[in-house]
Amino acid sequence: MPILLKEKGFMFIVIGFGLPIILIQLWSLEKTHIPFAILIAILAGILEIFPIELRNGKKLSCSSIFNIVVLVQMGIPEAVIVVFIASLFLFYNSKLSFISWLFQASQCAVAVFLAGFVFEYFFGKLGVFTYITSVFAFACTTFIYFFIFFTITVIYKSLVFSQNFSDVLTTEMNDTLLAFAVTFILGFRLAAIDYDQQPFPFWFETIFAVAVFLFARSIAQVLVRHRKNHLATLENITQYMEQKVHLPKGHSKRVGDLARRIAEELKLSPKHVDAVHYAALLHDIGKIQMEHEIFQKRGALTLEEEKLYKQHSELGAKMVSAISGIEKAAQYVRFHHEQWDGKGYPDGKKGEEIPLGARIIAAANEYDKLMHSSGIINQKKAFLNLKNTKLDPKLVEIVLKIADFKKAGKDHHPGLIQAQNQQHFHDIKYKGSKLLKDFAVVQAVFYQNGSFYHINGEKVQIPCEQQIKSLITNHPIQNGYAHEFIEDVPSRKMYNVHWICLEKKILCLLFDVSHLREYERKQELRIRTIYRDCLYAVTQGKLTLIEREELKSFNQGEKIAEFPVSEKNDVAACRTFIDQLLKDRHISEKKRYNVLLSISEAVTNVLKHAVEGKMKVYLNHDWLKVIVEDKGNGIKLSELPKSILLEGYSSKRSFGHGFSIMLKMMDKISIYTSTEGTTIILEVDLKDRLIERRKNIPL
């Protein structure tokens, strides 16, 4: 309650300063400046609705560009109206509470007012701005704006999350510096154009800046989406593992989150942080290869059982080392049960002989076990007792600092002291980004009377000229703006074309997105490779994710039958044929039932998830191979692990219990899926190996 009072009290203090500023400045606004301020405010609002999501989970809107530009171009009243209208867009889009919205609007208004006051006090009247003399003035004004905004944010978050002011300051510093740099670089270019003398160049630059920002946002979304898919895959695998060996639900994810937070607190490199996080998620993966009875036993383990149990870290390390892209995490998995005093396993390492990543996972693992143990009353004291015995003393101190020992309980996940749902990714490094270096506007031209012109009025030619003319003339523009992707077949390049109505002319912007498309293709291939390795390792070689070109090899051999699948009667026909084939080969009733059940599941799912399909049957010596193809939408790449590994998982494109049944009953399964459909290859060995072994026993 005291924390809540402090938080609300601070919010009302900021509102108490900001609200009067908004009301007074709105009253002081010159009527002739209102249209200009409203138009700029709408553009600022658009940036608030479509922010760039950074890899640390935070969002960057850059609407502050227009706050500062209007401030130096017009004055404080005009800048305040921009702040107020843009905040309405944020209020609508983010569904903030009324008090939270008023707080954020007041925070921006206070920052704008003080920045304008400093400008007028040191540099002269607002609205008189020249390119040469005002670089320093603009930089100082922008700095004051962000300094005020940053200070209010740090104080507020330190009250909400009960963290030290200095800790929050360090966390927020990088994002604020990034926002300052972007605002200064893009904002100064606009501020240097005299709107009264050059309105057309000003609006051209303004719209151009918005278009560039929105395109940069699409690039950032690709980066973040692929990263989330990667993490989601590993988390799905841990869910499957926890389900199979009866571990506490969510244990691996919680250990992964805390391990990542510890690694970030230690200021490790981004790659090192990622390796620790991935290893923490998969630290118990080796248990899936062990007898499940060990994990279900209520009493103490025998010496033999304990010996077998201790092998899980080595088994897990072998599995992780086989997964492309995270090989470095394998050693952390292997040594996460080593202890600081040398009494751990598998090698009895001690102190700093144990890799740092493994020590971090051990600390996070012990914390989660203690917080979910019903027999321990004082978890904090129990964790502190592990210092210098099981755990690295330095890491114990870090966990005591960043983790919450009060809120966790039997039905409550332990929380780090952070905003709910906030993701702690390392800061994005823009400096070395190849995508951002490649990103460029190929051309910015005007279209008028069937021709394209440079900004200086010179007639020019552009790539895909006829296609773009057809788009502009045959596709009506809604809300003054449209865009489309066009492929230039001869050069094999792809362009993202934007066209915007400007009175009698149409502004046309061409972005070369060929490199972005190629990047997406490589990323998807990388993710598919990770999925393939993970699925192969987790199913112990039973299931393989294959590529389109590999399908040909499965369609070789003696094809003995092919059936269309488009209605319910086709399922019965497929089942009847396979049943008779197995009877003719004298297959036992139990095995026949297992094969029929698996094939029925695969064929039935064609009717559930596709328009039509077919079943092909091959026989190669003693191996029966059944290929079931459909022409549906395929399984989403992000849903593959859940669809295959989680028993009972169901969605519009998944197979529910189907894969779980097939994994149990068949000897080999291969799967290919894309937006054009899914192909499942089921293989089973019809030879009775037990009878063969008995035949070979000498009398």
Short mmCIF file of N, CA and C in Angstrom, two decimals, residues 382-537:
data_model
loop_
_atom_site.label_atom_id
_atom_site.label_comp_id
_atom_site.label_asym_id
_atom_site.label_seq_id
_atom_site.Cartn_x
_atom_site.Cartn_y
_atom_site.Cartn_z
N ALA A 382 17.02 -19.98 3.35
CA ALA A 382 17.47 -21.27 2.79
C ALA A 382 18.38 -21.04 1.58
N PHE A 383 18.04 -20.06 0.76
CA PHE A 383 18.87 -19.77 -0.42
C PHE A 383 20.22 -19.20 0.00
N LEU A 384 20.21 -18.33 1.01
CA LEU A 384 21.45 -17.74 1.51
C LEU A 384 22.39 -18.80 2.06
N ASN A 385 21.83 -19.88 2.63
CA ASN A 385 22.65 -20.97 3.19
C ASN A 385 23.41 -21.75 2.12
N LEU A 386 23.00 -21.59 0.85
CA LEU A 386 23.69 -22.30 -0.24
C LEU A 386 24.96 -21.58 -0.69
N LYS A 387 25.19 -20.40 -0.15
CA LYS A 387 26.36 -19.59 -0.49
C LYS A 387 27.64 -20.31 -0.06
N ASN A 388 28.60 -20.40 -0.97
CA ASN A 388 29.91 -21.04 -0.73
C ASN A 388 29.84 -22.56 -0.58
N THR A 389 28.66 -23.14 -0.67
CA THR A 389 28.55 -24.61 -0.67
C THR A 389 28.13 -25.06 -2.07
N LYS A 390 26.84 -24.95 -2.35
CA LYS A 390 26.37 -25.32 -3.68
C LYS A 390 26.63 -24.23 -4.71
N LEU A 391 26.48 -22.97 -4.28
CA LEU A 391 26.42 -21.87 -5.24
C LEU A 391 27.56 -20.88 -5.10
N ASP A 392 27.85 -20.22 -6.23
CA ASP A 392 28.83 -19.13 -6.30
C ASP A 392 28.33 -17.99 -5.41
N PRO A 393 29.12 -17.55 -4.41
CA PRO A 393 28.65 -16.50 -3.49
C PRO A 393 28.27 -15.19 -4.20
N LYS A 394 28.99 -14.86 -5.25
CA LYS A 394 28.68 -13.63 -5.99
C LYS A 394 27.31 -13.72 -6.64
N LEU A 395 26.97 -14.89 -7.17
CA LEU A 395 25.67 -15.07 -7.83
C LEU A 395 24.54 -15.11 -6.81
N VAL A 396 24.80 -15.62 -5.63
CA VAL A 396 23.79 -15.61 -4.56
C VAL A 396 23.40 -14.17 -4.25
N GLU A 397 24.40 -13.29 -4.15
CA GLU A 397 24.12 -11.88 -3.85
C GLU A 397 23.30 -11.23 -4.96
N ILE A 398 23.58 -11.58 -6.21
CA ILE A 398 22.83 -11.00 -7.33
C ILE A 398 21.38 -11.46 -7.30
N VAL A 399 21.16 -12.75 -7.04
CA VAL A 399 19.78 -13.27 -6.96
C VAL A 399 19.03 -12.60 -5.82
N LEU A 400 19.68 -12.43 -4.68
CA LEU A 400 19.04 -11.76 -3.55
C LEU A 400 18.65 -10.32 -3.91
N LYS A 401 19.42 -9.73 -4.81
CA LYS A 401 19.17 -8.34 -5.21
C LYS A 401 18.02 -8.22 -6.20
N ILE A 402 17.94 -9.14 -7.18
CA ILE A 402 16.99 -8.94 -8.28
C ILE A 402 15.73 -9.79 -8.19
N ALA A 403 15.73 -10.84 -7.34
CA ALA A 403 14.59 -11.75 -7.30
C ALA A 403 13.68 -11.44 -6.11
N ASP A 404 12.44 -11.85 -6.24
CA ASP A 404 11.43 -11.57 -5.23
C ASP A 404 11.19 -12.82 -4.39
N PHE A 405 11.52 -12.76 -3.11
CA PHE A 405 11.35 -13.91 -2.22
C PHE A 405 10.03 -13.84 -1.44
N LYS A 406 9.20 -12.87 -1.76
CA LYS A 406 7.96 -12.71 -0.98
C LYS A 406 6.72 -13.12 -1.75
N LYS A 407 6.71 -12.83 -3.05
CA LYS A 407 5.48 -13.00 -3.81
C LYS A 407 5.26 -14.43 -4.27
N ALA A 408 6.33 -15.23 -4.37
CA ALA A 408 6.19 -16.58 -4.91
C ALA A 408 5.56 -17.49 -3.89
N GLY A 409 4.81 -18.44 -4.38
CA GLY A 409 4.16 -19.42 -3.51
C GLY A 409 3.79 -20.63 -4.32
N LYS A 410 2.94 -21.45 -3.77
CA LYS A 410 2.60 -22.71 -4.43
C LYS A 410 1.94 -22.48 -5.78
N ASP A 411 1.04 -21.49 -5.83
CA ASP A 411 0.30 -21.24 -7.05
C ASP A 411 0.69 -19.93 -7.71
N HIS A 412 1.85 -19.44 -7.34
CA HIS A 412 2.26 -18.15 -7.90
C HIS A 412 3.70 -18.26 -8.36
N HIS A 413 3.92 -17.90 -9.59
CA HIS A 413 5.29 -17.96 -10.11
C HIS A 413 6.13 -16.86 -9.49
N PRO A 414 7.38 -17.15 -9.12
CA PRO A 414 8.23 -16.10 -8.56
C PRO A 414 8.48 -15.03 -9.58
N GLY A 415 8.37 -13.78 -9.15
CA GLY A 415 8.54 -12.69 -10.10
C GLY A 415 9.82 -11.94 -9.87
N LEU A 416 10.49 -11.59 -10.93
CA LEU A 416 11.58 -10.64 -10.80
C LEU A 416 10.95 -9.27 -10.62
N ILE A 417 11.69 -8.35 -10.02
CA ILE A 417 11.15 -7.02 -9.79
C ILE A 417 11.23 -6.27 -11.11
N GLN A 418 10.15 -6.39 -11.90
CA GLN A 418 10.12 -5.79 -13.22
C GLN A 418 8.67 -5.68 -13.64
N ALA A 419 8.42 -4.96 -14.72
CA ALA A 419 7.06 -4.80 -15.21
C ALA A 419 6.55 -6.14 -15.70
N GLN A 420 5.25 -6.41 -15.48
CA GLN A 420 4.67 -7.67 -15.90
C GLN A 420 4.75 -7.77 -17.41
N ASN A 421 5.09 -9.01 -17.88
CA ASN A 421 5.22 -9.30 -19.30
C ASN A 421 6.39 -8.60 -19.98
N GLN A 422 7.23 -7.88 -19.21
CA GLN A 422 8.38 -7.21 -19.84
C GLN A 422 9.43 -8.24 -20.17
N GLN A 423 10.00 -8.19 -21.34
CA GLN A 423 11.01 -9.15 -21.75
C GLN A 423 12.37 -8.48 -21.67
N HIS A 424 13.33 -9.21 -21.09
CA HIS A 424 14.66 -8.64 -20.90
C HIS A 424 15.60 -9.18 -21.96
N PHE A 425 15.60 -8.54 -23.11
CA PHE A 425 16.56 -8.88 -24.14
C PHE A 425 17.71 -7.88 -24.08
N HIS A 426 18.86 -8.30 -24.59
CA HIS A 426 19.98 -7.36 -24.58
C HIS A 426 19.71 -6.23 -25.56
N ASP A 427 20.38 -5.07 -25.35
CA ASP A 427 20.13 -3.90 -26.17
C ASP A 427 20.47 -4.20 -27.62
N ILE A 428 19.59 -3.76 -28.51
CA ILE A 428 19.84 -3.98 -29.94
C ILE A 428 21.03 -3.14 -30.38
N LYS A 429 21.89 -3.71 -31.19
CA LYS A 429 23.09 -3.02 -31.65
C LYS A 429 22.86 -2.56 -33.09
N TYR A 430 22.54 -1.30 -33.25
CA TYR A 430 22.24 -0.78 -34.58
C TYR A 430 23.51 -0.59 -35.40
N LYS A 431 24.61 -0.34 -34.71
CA LYS A 431 25.82 0.09 -35.40
C LYS A 431 26.30 -0.95 -36.41
N GLY A 432 26.23 -2.23 -36.05
CA GLY A 432 26.76 -3.25 -36.94
C GLY A 432 25.69 -3.96 -37.75
N SER A 433 24.48 -3.40 -37.84
CA SER A 433 23.39 -4.08 -38.52
C SER A 433 23.54 -3.98 -40.03
N LYS A 434 23.67 -5.13 -40.69
CA LYS A 434 23.78 -5.14 -42.15
C LYS A 434 22.48 -4.69 -42.80
N LEU A 435 21.34 -5.09 -42.22
CA LEU A 435 20.05 -4.70 -42.77
C LEU A 435 19.90 -3.19 -42.82
N LEU A 436 20.27 -2.53 -41.72
CA LEU A 436 20.10 -1.08 -41.67
C LEU A 436 21.09 -0.37 -42.59
N LYS A 437 22.27 -0.99 -42.82
CA LYS A 437 23.21 -0.40 -43.77
C LYS A 437 22.69 -0.54 -45.20
N ASP A 438 22.09 -1.71 -45.50
CA ASP A 438 21.57 -1.94 -46.85
C ASP A 438 20.31 -1.13 -47.13
N PHE A 439 19.55 -0.84 -46.06
CA PHE A 439 18.28 -0.15 -46.22
C PHE A 439 18.49 1.22 -46.86
N ALA A 440 17.80 1.47 -47.95
CA ALA A 440 17.95 2.77 -48.61
C ALA A 440 16.76 3.02 -49.52
N VAL A 441 16.49 4.30 -49.79
CA VAL A 441 15.49 4.67 -50.77
C VAL A 441 16.17 4.69 -52.13
N VAL A 442 15.67 3.85 -53.05
CA VAL A 442 16.26 3.81 -54.38
C VAL A 442 15.99 5.13 -55.10
N GLN A 443 14.74 5.59 -55.06
CA GLN A 443 14.40 6.86 -55.68
C GLN A 443 13.19 7.48 -54.99
N ALA A 444 13.18 8.80 -54.95
CA ALA A 444 12.02 9.56 -54.49
C ALA A 444 11.66 10.50 -55.63
N VAL A 445 10.50 10.28 -56.27
CA VAL A 445 10.14 11.02 -57.48
C VAL A 445 8.69 11.48 -57.40
N PHE A 446 8.33 12.37 -58.32
CA PHE A 446 6.93 12.81 -58.46
C PHE A 446 6.35 12.20 -59.73
N TYR A 447 5.06 11.86 -59.67
CA TYR A 447 4.35 11.35 -60.85
C TYR A 447 3.31 12.37 -61.26
N GLN A 448 3.33 12.77 -62.54
CA GLN A 448 2.37 13.76 -63.03
C GLN A 448 2.21 13.60 -64.54
N ASN A 449 0.95 13.51 -64.99
CA ASN A 449 0.64 13.44 -66.43
C ASN A 449 1.37 12.29 -67.13
N GLY A 450 1.44 11.14 -66.47
CA GLY A 450 2.01 9.95 -67.10
C GLY A 450 3.51 9.83 -67.08
N SER A 451 4.21 10.75 -66.39
CA SER A 451 5.68 10.69 -66.35
C SER A 451 6.17 10.88 -64.92
N PHE A 452 7.44 10.50 -64.70
CA PHE A 452 8.07 10.64 -63.39
C PHE A 452 9.11 11.74 -63.45
N TYR A 453 9.16 12.56 -62.38
CA TYR A 453 10.06 13.70 -62.34
C TYR A 453 10.85 13.71 -61.03
N HIS A 454 12.11 14.15 -61.15
CA HIS A 454 12.93 14.36 -59.95
C HIS A 454 12.39 15.57 -59.20
N ILE A 455 12.82 15.73 -57.94
CA ILE A 455 12.34 16.84 -57.13
C ILE A 455 12.69 18.20 -57.75
N ASN A 456 13.77 18.22 -58.57
CA ASN A 456 14.17 19.48 -59.22
C ASN A 456 13.43 19.72 -60.54
N GLY A 457 12.50 18.83 -60.88
CA GLY A 457 11.70 19.00 -62.09
C GLY A 457 12.20 18.25 -63.30
N GLU A 458 13.36 17.60 -63.21
CA GLU A 458 13.94 16.86 -64.34
C GLU A 458 13.23 15.52 -64.51
N LYS A 459 12.91 15.17 -65.74
CA LYS A 459 12.24 13.91 -66.04
C LYS A 459 13.21 12.74 -65.83
N VAL A 460 12.75 11.67 -65.19
CA VAL A 460 13.63 10.54 -64.87
C VAL A 460 12.95 9.22 -65.19
N GLN A 461 13.75 8.17 -65.29
CA GLN A 461 13.24 6.81 -65.44
C GLN A 461 13.47 6.06 -64.13
N ILE A 462 12.54 5.18 -63.80
CA ILE A 462 12.64 4.42 -62.55
C ILE A 462 12.48 2.93 -62.85
N PRO A 463 12.93 2.05 -61.96
CA PRO A 463 12.72 0.60 -62.15
C PRO A 463 11.23 0.27 -62.17
N CYS A 464 10.88 -0.73 -62.95
CA CYS A 464 9.48 -1.22 -63.02
C CYS A 464 8.51 -0.08 -63.35
N GLU A 465 8.91 0.79 -64.27
CA GLU A 465 8.15 2.02 -64.52
C GLU A 465 6.72 1.73 -64.97
N GLN A 466 6.53 0.80 -65.90
CA GLN A 466 5.19 0.52 -66.42
C GLN A 466 4.29 -0.10 -65.35
N GLN A 467 4.86 -0.99 -64.54
CA GLN A 467 4.07 -1.60 -63.48
C GLN A 467 3.62 -0.56 -62.46
N ILE A 468 4.51 0.36 -62.13
CA ILE A 468 4.17 1.39 -61.13
C ILE A 468 3.13 2.36 -61.69
N LYS A 469 3.26 2.71 -62.98
CA LYS A 469 2.24 3.57 -63.61
C LYS A 469 0.87 2.91 -63.54
N SER A 470 0.84 1.61 -63.84
CA SER A 470 -0.42 0.88 -63.80
C SER A 470 -1.02 0.88 -62.40
N LEU A 471 -0.17 0.71 -61.39
CA LEU A 471 -0.66 0.73 -60.01
C LEU A 471 -1.26 2.09 -59.65
N ILE A 472 -0.54 3.16 -59.99
CA ILE A 472 -0.98 4.50 -59.61
C ILE A 472 -2.28 4.87 -60.32
N THR A 473 -2.40 4.50 -61.60
CA THR A 473 -3.58 4.92 -62.38
C THR A 473 -4.79 4.01 -62.18
N ASN A 474 -4.55 2.73 -61.90
CA ASN A 474 -5.67 1.77 -61.83
C ASN A 474 -6.12 1.42 -60.43
N HIS A 475 -5.35 1.84 -59.41
CA HIS A 475 -5.72 1.51 -58.03
C HIS A 475 -5.99 2.81 -57.27
N PRO A 476 -7.23 3.08 -56.95
CA PRO A 476 -7.56 4.31 -56.22
C PRO A 476 -6.90 4.35 -54.85
N ILE A 477 -6.41 5.52 -54.47
CA ILE A 477 -5.73 5.70 -53.19
C ILE A 477 -6.74 6.00 -52.10
N GLN A 478 -6.67 5.28 -51.00
CA GLN A 478 -7.53 5.54 -49.85
C GLN A 478 -6.75 6.32 -48.81
N ASN A 479 -7.38 7.37 -48.29
CA ASN A 479 -6.77 8.21 -47.26
C ASN A 479 -5.47 8.85 -47.74
N GLY A 480 -5.34 9.05 -49.07
CA GLY A 480 -4.19 9.77 -49.60
C GLY A 480 -2.89 8.98 -49.64
N TYR A 481 -2.94 7.66 -49.38
CA TYR A 481 -1.68 6.89 -49.30
C TYR A 481 -1.93 5.44 -49.69
N ALA A 482 -0.95 4.82 -50.37
CA ALA A 482 -1.03 3.39 -50.70
C ALA A 482 0.37 2.87 -50.92
N HIS A 483 0.52 1.55 -50.86
CA HIS A 483 1.83 0.95 -51.15
C HIS A 483 1.63 -0.46 -51.67
N GLU A 484 2.63 -0.97 -52.37
CA GLU A 484 2.55 -2.30 -52.96
C GLU A 484 3.97 -2.83 -53.17
N PHE A 485 4.10 -4.17 -53.24
CA PHE A 485 5.39 -4.80 -53.54
C PHE A 485 5.40 -5.19 -55.03
N ILE A 486 6.52 -4.88 -55.67
CA ILE A 486 6.67 -5.18 -57.10
C ILE A 486 8.00 -5.88 -57.32
N GLU A 487 7.97 -6.93 -58.15
CA GLU A 487 9.21 -7.66 -58.45
C GLU A 487 9.67 -7.32 -59.86
N ASP A 488 10.93 -6.94 -59.97
CA ASP A 488 11.55 -6.67 -61.27
C ASP A 488 12.21 -7.98 -61.73
N VAL A 489 11.56 -8.67 -62.65
CA VAL A 489 12.00 -10.02 -63.04
C VAL A 489 13.41 -10.03 -63.61
N PRO A 490 13.79 -9.12 -64.54
CA PRO A 490 15.16 -9.19 -65.11
C PRO A 490 16.26 -9.08 -64.06
N SER A 491 16.11 -8.16 -63.11
CA SER A 491 17.16 -7.96 -62.10
C SER A 491 16.94 -8.80 -60.85
N ARG A 492 15.77 -9.47 -60.78
CA ARG A 492 15.40 -10.31 -59.62
C ARG A 492 15.41 -9.49 -58.32
N LYS A 493 15.03 -8.22 -58.44
CA LYS A 493 14.94 -7.36 -57.27
C LYS A 493 13.48 -7.10 -56.93
N MET A 494 13.22 -6.86 -55.65
CA MET A 494 11.87 -6.55 -55.21
C MET A 494 11.86 -5.15 -54.61
N TYR A 495 10.82 -4.38 -54.95
CA TYR A 495 10.70 -3.01 -54.46
C TYR A 495 9.39 -2.85 -53.69
N ASN A 496 9.49 -2.10 -52.61
CA ASN A 496 8.29 -1.68 -51.88
C ASN A 496 7.99 -0.25 -52.33
N VAL A 497 6.91 -0.08 -53.07
CA VAL A 497 6.57 1.20 -53.68
C VAL A 497 5.47 1.89 -52.87
N HIS A 498 5.73 3.12 -52.46
CA HIS A 498 4.74 3.92 -51.73
C HIS A 498 4.37 5.12 -52.59
N TRP A 499 3.08 5.42 -52.72
CA TRP A 499 2.70 6.65 -53.41
C TRP A 499 1.68 7.43 -52.57
N ILE A 500 1.91 8.77 -52.54
CA ILE A 500 1.17 9.65 -51.65
C ILE A 500 0.67 10.85 -52.45
N CYS A 501 -0.61 11.20 -52.30
CA CYS A 501 -1.18 12.35 -53.00
C CYS A 501 -0.73 13.66 -52.37
N LEU A 502 -0.18 14.56 -53.19
CA LEU A 502 0.20 15.90 -52.74
C LEU A 502 -0.38 16.90 -53.73
N GLU A 503 -1.58 17.37 -53.47
CA GLU A 503 -2.28 18.30 -54.35
C GLU A 503 -2.37 17.69 -55.76
N LYS A 504 -1.72 18.30 -56.77
CA LYS A 504 -1.84 17.82 -58.15
C LYS A 504 -0.79 16.78 -58.50
N LYS A 505 0.18 16.59 -57.61
CA LYS A 505 1.26 15.63 -57.87
C LYS A 505 1.09 14.41 -56.97
N ILE A 506 1.80 13.36 -57.34
CA ILE A 506 1.86 12.16 -56.51
C ILE A 506 3.32 11.89 -56.18
N LEU A 507 3.62 11.86 -54.90
CA LEU A 507 4.97 11.54 -54.45
C LEU A 507 5.13 10.02 -54.45
N CYS A 508 6.18 9.54 -55.09
CA CYS A 508 6.42 8.10 -55.21
C CYS A 508 7.78 7.76 -54.60
N LEU A 509 7.80 6.83 -53.64
CA LEU A 509 9.03 6.40 -52.99
C LEU A 509 9.28 4.93 -53.29
N LEU A 510 10.48 4.58 -53.72
CA LEU A 510 10.84 3.20 -54.01
C LEU A 510 11.89 2.73 -53.01
N PHE A 511 11.59 1.64 -52.31
CA PHE A 511 12.55 1.03 -51.39
C PHE A 511 12.97 -0.33 -51.95
N ASP A 512 14.25 -0.57 -52.02
CA ASP A 512 14.77 -1.87 -52.45
C ASP A 512 14.72 -2.82 -51.25
N VAL A 513 13.83 -3.83 -51.30
CA VAL A 513 13.66 -4.76 -50.17
C VAL A 513 14.17 -6.15 -50.52
N SER A 514 14.98 -6.24 -51.57
CA SER A 514 15.49 -7.56 -51.98
C SER A 514 16.29 -8.20 -50.86
N HIS A 515 17.16 -7.39 -50.21
CA HIS A 515 17.99 -7.92 -49.13
C HIS A 515 17.15 -8.36 -47.94
N LEU A 516 16.03 -7.65 -47.71
CA LEU A 516 15.16 -8.02 -46.60
C LEU A 516 14.46 -9.35 -46.86
N ARG A 517 14.01 -9.54 -48.10
CA ARG A 517 13.37 -10.80 -48.46
C ARG A 517 14.36 -11.96 -48.33
N GLU A 518 15.60 -11.73 -48.79
CA GLU A 518 16.61 -12.77 -48.69
C GLU A 518 16.93 -13.07 -47.23
N TYR A 519 16.97 -12.01 -46.41
CA TYR A 519 17.21 -12.20 -44.97
C TYR A 519 16.11 -13.05 -44.35
N GLU A 520 14.85 -12.76 -44.70
CA GLU A 520 13.73 -13.54 -44.16
C GLU A 520 13.84 -15.01 -44.58
N ARG A 521 14.23 -15.23 -45.84
CA ARG A 521 14.36 -16.60 -46.33
C ARG A 521 15.43 -17.36 -45.54
N LYS A 522 16.58 -16.69 -45.31
CA LYS A 522 17.66 -17.34 -44.56
C LYS A 522 17.26 -17.58 -43.10
N GLN A 523 16.54 -16.61 -42.52
CA GLN A 523 16.10 -16.77 -41.14
C GLN A 523 15.12 -17.93 -40.99
N GLU A 524 14.20 -18.03 -41.96
CA GLU A 524 13.23 -19.13 -41.92
C GLU A 524 13.94 -20.47 -42.06
N LEU A 525 14.94 -20.52 -42.96
CA LEU A 525 15.71 -21.76 -43.13
C LEU A 525 16.46 -22.10 -41.85
N ARG A 526 17.02 -21.08 -41.19
CA ARG A 526 17.74 -21.30 -39.94
C ARG A 526 16.81 -21.84 -38.85
N ILE A 527 15.61 -21.25 -38.76
CA ILE A 527 14.64 -21.71 -37.76
C ILE A 527 14.20 -23.13 -38.06
N ARG A 528 13.97 -23.43 -39.35
CA ARG A 528 13.57 -24.80 -39.71
C ARG A 528 14.68 -25.80 -39.35
N THR A 529 15.94 -25.39 -39.53
CA THR A 529 17.05 -26.26 -39.17
C THR A 529 17.08 -26.51 -37.67
N ILE A 530 16.84 -25.45 -36.89
CA ILE A 530 16.79 -25.60 -35.43
C ILE A 530 15.65 -26.53 -35.04
N TYR A 531 14.47 -26.32 -35.65
CA TYR A 531 13.32 -27.18 -35.35
C TYR A 531 13.64 -28.64 -35.69
N ARG A 532 14.28 -28.81 -36.85
CA ARG A 532 14.60 -30.17 -37.30
C ARG A 532 15.52 -30.87 -36.30
N ASP A 533 16.58 -30.18 -35.88
CA ASP A 533 17.52 -30.76 -34.93
C ASP A 533 16.84 -31.04 -33.59
N CYS A 534 16.02 -30.08 -33.14
CA CYS A 534 15.34 -30.24 -31.85
C CYS A 534 14.38 -31.43 -31.88
N LEU A 535 13.55 -31.49 -32.91
CA LEU A 535 12.56 -32.57 -33.01
C LEU A 535 13.24 -33.93 -33.13
N TYR A 536 14.32 -33.97 -33.89
CA TYR A 536 15.06 -35.22 -34.05
C TYR A 536 15.66 -35.67 -32.72
N ALA A 537 16.24 -34.70 -31.98
CA ALA A 537 16.87 -35.03 -30.71
C ALA A 537 15.84 -35.45 -29.66
#
